[in-house]
Short mmCIF file of N, CA and C in Angstrom, two decimals:
data_model
loop_
_atom_site.label_atom_id
_atom_site.label_comp_id
_atom_site.label_asym_id
_atom_site.label_seq_id
_atom_site.Cartn_x
_atom_site.Cartn_y
_atom_site.Cartn_z
N UNK A 1 -22.54 6.66 -46.16
CA UNK A 1 -21.78 7.34 -45.14
C UNK A 1 -21.27 6.32 -44.12
N UNK A 2 -20.00 6.41 -43.78
CA UNK A 2 -19.38 5.46 -42.86
C UNK A 2 -19.59 5.87 -41.41
N UNK A 3 -19.61 4.87 -40.55
CA UNK A 3 -19.70 5.11 -39.10
C UNK A 3 -18.29 5.01 -38.51
N UNK A 4 -17.56 6.09 -38.56
CA UNK A 4 -16.21 6.12 -38.00
C UNK A 4 -16.19 7.07 -36.82
N UNK A 5 -15.39 6.74 -35.81
CA UNK A 5 -15.27 7.69 -34.69
C UNK A 5 -14.58 8.96 -35.17
N UNK A 6 -15.03 10.05 -34.67
CA UNK A 6 -14.46 11.33 -35.03
C UNK A 6 -13.39 11.70 -34.01
N UNK A 7 -12.23 12.05 -34.49
CA UNK A 7 -11.15 12.47 -33.60
C UNK A 7 -11.30 13.94 -33.28
N UNK A 8 -11.31 14.23 -31.99
CA UNK A 8 -11.38 15.62 -31.56
C UNK A 8 -10.02 16.14 -31.14
N UNK A 9 -8.99 15.39 -31.50
CA UNK A 9 -7.65 15.82 -31.18
C UNK A 9 -7.22 15.45 -29.77
N UNK A 10 -8.01 14.67 -29.05
CA UNK A 10 -7.66 14.27 -27.68
C UNK A 10 -6.89 12.96 -27.71
N UNK A 11 -5.91 12.89 -26.88
CA UNK A 11 -5.16 11.66 -26.73
C UNK A 11 -5.76 10.85 -25.60
N UNK A 12 -5.69 9.53 -25.72
CA UNK A 12 -6.18 8.72 -24.60
C UNK A 12 -5.30 8.96 -23.37
N UNK A 13 -5.86 8.85 -22.17
CA UNK A 13 -5.05 9.09 -20.97
C UNK A 13 -3.94 8.05 -20.85
N UNK A 14 -2.82 8.48 -20.32
CA UNK A 14 -1.70 7.56 -20.11
C UNK A 14 -2.03 6.64 -18.96
N UNK A 15 -1.70 5.39 -19.13
CA UNK A 15 -1.90 4.41 -18.07
C UNK A 15 -0.57 4.24 -17.36
N UNK A 16 -0.59 4.43 -16.05
CA UNK A 16 0.63 4.27 -15.29
C UNK A 16 1.05 2.82 -15.33
N UNK A 17 2.30 2.59 -15.64
CA UNK A 17 2.79 1.22 -15.67
C UNK A 17 3.00 0.73 -14.25
N UNK A 18 2.47 -0.44 -14.00
CA UNK A 18 2.64 -1.04 -12.68
C UNK A 18 3.96 -1.80 -12.66
N UNK A 19 4.89 -1.30 -11.89
CA UNK A 19 6.16 -1.97 -11.72
C UNK A 19 6.07 -2.85 -10.48
N UNK A 20 6.92 -3.84 -10.37
CA UNK A 20 6.91 -4.67 -9.16
C UNK A 20 7.08 -3.84 -7.89
N UNK A 21 7.92 -2.82 -7.94
CA UNK A 21 8.13 -1.97 -6.77
C UNK A 21 6.86 -1.22 -6.40
N UNK A 22 6.16 -0.70 -7.40
CA UNK A 22 4.92 0.02 -7.13
C UNK A 22 3.86 -0.90 -6.56
N UNK A 23 3.76 -2.10 -7.11
CA UNK A 23 2.77 -3.06 -6.60
C UNK A 23 3.08 -3.44 -5.15
N UNK A 24 4.35 -3.67 -4.85
CA UNK A 24 4.75 -3.99 -3.47
C UNK A 24 4.46 -2.83 -2.54
N UNK A 25 4.76 -1.63 -2.99
CA UNK A 25 4.51 -0.44 -2.17
C UNK A 25 3.02 -0.29 -1.88
N UNK A 26 2.20 -0.45 -2.89
CA UNK A 26 0.75 -0.36 -2.70
C UNK A 26 0.28 -1.46 -1.76
N UNK A 27 0.79 -2.67 -1.94
CA UNK A 27 0.41 -3.79 -1.08
C UNK A 27 0.75 -3.55 0.38
N UNK A 28 1.93 -3.05 0.64
CA UNK A 28 2.31 -2.76 2.02
C UNK A 28 1.51 -1.60 2.59
N UNK A 29 1.16 -0.64 1.75
CA UNK A 29 0.30 0.45 2.19
C UNK A 29 -1.08 -0.06 2.59
N UNK A 30 -1.64 -0.94 1.77
CA UNK A 30 -2.95 -1.53 2.07
C UNK A 30 -2.87 -2.34 3.37
N UNK A 31 -1.81 -3.10 3.54
CA UNK A 31 -1.65 -3.89 4.76
C UNK A 31 -1.54 -2.99 6.00
N UNK A 32 -0.84 -1.89 5.87
CA UNK A 32 -0.70 -0.95 6.99
C UNK A 32 -2.06 -0.35 7.36
N UNK A 33 -2.82 0.04 6.36
CA UNK A 33 -4.16 0.57 6.62
C UNK A 33 -5.02 -0.49 7.30
N UNK A 34 -4.90 -1.73 6.85
CA UNK A 34 -5.66 -2.83 7.45
C UNK A 34 -5.33 -2.99 8.93
N UNK A 35 -4.05 -2.94 9.27
CA UNK A 35 -3.63 -3.06 10.67
C UNK A 35 -4.22 -1.93 11.49
N UNK A 36 -4.17 -0.72 10.97
CA UNK A 36 -4.73 0.43 11.69
C UNK A 36 -6.23 0.30 11.89
N UNK A 37 -6.94 -0.14 10.86
CA UNK A 37 -8.39 -0.30 10.98
C UNK A 37 -8.75 -1.39 12.00
N UNK A 38 -8.02 -2.49 11.98
CA UNK A 38 -8.28 -3.55 12.96
C UNK A 38 -7.97 -3.07 14.38
N UNK A 39 -6.96 -2.22 14.52
CA UNK A 39 -6.65 -1.64 15.83
C UNK A 39 -7.77 -0.74 16.32
N UNK A 40 -8.34 0.05 15.41
CA UNK A 40 -9.45 0.93 15.78
C UNK A 40 -10.64 0.11 16.25
N UNK A 41 -10.95 -0.96 15.53
CA UNK A 41 -12.07 -1.82 15.90
C UNK A 41 -11.86 -2.46 17.27
N UNK A 42 -10.62 -2.79 17.58
CA UNK A 42 -10.32 -3.48 18.85
C UNK A 42 -10.16 -2.54 20.03
N UNK A 43 -10.00 -1.25 19.77
CA UNK A 43 -9.64 -0.29 20.80
C UNK A 43 -10.57 -0.32 22.02
N UNK A 44 -11.88 -0.29 21.81
CA UNK A 44 -12.82 -0.25 22.93
C UNK A 44 -12.74 -1.50 23.81
N UNK A 45 -12.38 -2.62 23.23
CA UNK A 45 -12.29 -3.86 23.99
C UNK A 45 -11.07 -3.92 24.89
N UNK A 46 -10.02 -3.17 24.57
CA UNK A 46 -8.77 -3.31 25.32
C UNK A 46 -8.37 -2.07 26.11
N UNK A 47 -9.05 -0.95 25.89
CA UNK A 47 -8.58 0.30 26.49
C UNK A 47 -8.61 0.30 28.01
N UNK A 48 -9.43 -0.54 28.62
CA UNK A 48 -9.49 -0.58 30.09
C UNK A 48 -8.54 -1.61 30.69
N UNK A 49 -7.88 -2.40 29.87
CA UNK A 49 -6.96 -3.42 30.36
C UNK A 49 -5.55 -3.09 29.85
N UNK A 50 -4.66 -2.63 30.73
CA UNK A 50 -3.32 -2.19 30.29
C UNK A 50 -2.52 -3.28 29.56
N UNK A 51 -2.66 -4.51 29.99
CA UNK A 51 -1.89 -5.59 29.35
C UNK A 51 -2.40 -5.81 27.91
N UNK A 52 -3.71 -5.88 27.76
CA UNK A 52 -4.26 -6.06 26.41
C UNK A 52 -3.98 -4.85 25.53
N UNK A 53 -4.04 -3.68 26.11
CA UNK A 53 -3.73 -2.46 25.35
C UNK A 53 -2.29 -2.48 24.87
N UNK A 54 -1.37 -2.88 25.74
CA UNK A 54 0.04 -2.98 25.35
C UNK A 54 0.22 -4.02 24.25
N UNK A 55 -0.48 -5.13 24.37
CA UNK A 55 -0.39 -6.17 23.33
C UNK A 55 -0.93 -5.67 21.99
N UNK A 56 -2.05 -4.98 22.02
CA UNK A 56 -2.62 -4.44 20.78
C UNK A 56 -1.67 -3.45 20.12
N UNK A 57 -1.20 -2.48 20.91
CA UNK A 57 -0.30 -1.46 20.35
C UNK A 57 1.02 -2.07 19.90
N UNK A 58 1.56 -3.00 20.70
CA UNK A 58 2.81 -3.66 20.32
C UNK A 58 2.65 -4.49 19.06
N UNK A 59 1.54 -5.21 18.96
CA UNK A 59 1.29 -6.01 17.76
C UNK A 59 1.12 -5.16 16.52
N UNK A 60 0.38 -4.06 16.68
CA UNK A 60 0.20 -3.15 15.54
C UNK A 60 1.54 -2.56 15.10
N UNK A 61 2.32 -2.11 16.08
CA UNK A 61 3.63 -1.52 15.76
C UNK A 61 4.55 -2.54 15.11
N UNK A 62 4.58 -3.75 15.65
CA UNK A 62 5.44 -4.80 15.09
C UNK A 62 5.04 -5.12 13.65
N UNK A 63 3.75 -5.18 13.39
CA UNK A 63 3.28 -5.48 12.05
C UNK A 63 3.67 -4.39 11.06
N UNK A 64 3.45 -3.15 11.43
CA UNK A 64 3.79 -2.03 10.53
C UNK A 64 5.30 -1.94 10.33
N UNK A 65 6.07 -2.09 11.39
CA UNK A 65 7.53 -2.05 11.28
C UNK A 65 8.03 -3.19 10.40
N UNK A 66 7.46 -4.38 10.58
CA UNK A 66 7.84 -5.52 9.75
C UNK A 66 7.58 -5.27 8.28
N UNK A 67 6.42 -4.68 7.98
CA UNK A 67 6.11 -4.37 6.57
C UNK A 67 7.08 -3.32 6.02
N UNK A 68 7.42 -2.33 6.84
CA UNK A 68 8.37 -1.30 6.40
C UNK A 68 9.74 -1.92 6.13
N UNK A 69 10.17 -2.84 6.98
CA UNK A 69 11.47 -3.48 6.78
C UNK A 69 11.47 -4.35 5.52
N UNK A 70 10.38 -5.07 5.27
CA UNK A 70 10.32 -5.87 4.04
C UNK A 70 10.35 -4.97 2.82
N UNK A 71 9.59 -3.87 2.86
CA UNK A 71 9.60 -2.93 1.74
C UNK A 71 11.00 -2.36 1.53
N UNK A 72 11.66 -2.00 2.64
CA UNK A 72 13.02 -1.47 2.55
C UNK A 72 13.98 -2.51 1.98
N UNK A 73 13.80 -3.77 2.34
CA UNK A 73 14.69 -4.81 1.80
C UNK A 73 14.52 -4.93 0.28
N UNK A 74 13.30 -4.81 -0.23
CA UNK A 74 13.10 -4.82 -1.68
C UNK A 74 13.78 -3.64 -2.33
N UNK A 75 13.70 -2.47 -1.70
CA UNK A 75 14.34 -1.28 -2.25
C UNK A 75 15.86 -1.45 -2.28
N UNK A 76 16.42 -2.03 -1.22
CA UNK A 76 17.87 -2.26 -1.17
C UNK A 76 18.28 -3.26 -2.25
N UNK A 77 17.52 -4.36 -2.37
CA UNK A 77 17.83 -5.35 -3.39
C UNK A 77 17.77 -4.73 -4.79
N UNK A 78 16.78 -3.90 -5.03
CA UNK A 78 16.65 -3.25 -6.33
C UNK A 78 17.84 -2.33 -6.58
N UNK A 79 18.25 -1.55 -5.57
CA UNK A 79 19.38 -0.63 -5.73
C UNK A 79 20.68 -1.40 -5.98
N UNK A 80 20.85 -2.53 -5.33
CA UNK A 80 22.06 -3.32 -5.52
C UNK A 80 22.10 -3.98 -6.88
N UNK A 81 20.91 -4.27 -7.43
CA UNK A 81 20.83 -4.93 -8.74
C UNK A 81 21.03 -3.97 -9.90
N UNK A 82 20.93 -2.68 -9.64
CA UNK A 82 21.08 -1.71 -10.73
C UNK A 82 22.51 -1.37 -11.02
#
């Protein structure tokens, strides 16, 4: 008697193909979450000092906006290349 796997008629799950756009999108999402988490950690240290609070919020906003603009530039380049 042979030791062969028995097919129960199930197909293996489809693996989502990682495209460069998807990888970039995930990367920018991870970076955005990282900025937010670092802001949360820093919050107690700066909340009583308006200048430091403004710097923290401004830095967080600038970082997230910068990542959004880079992601948007990739999307524009991809659309122009198609």
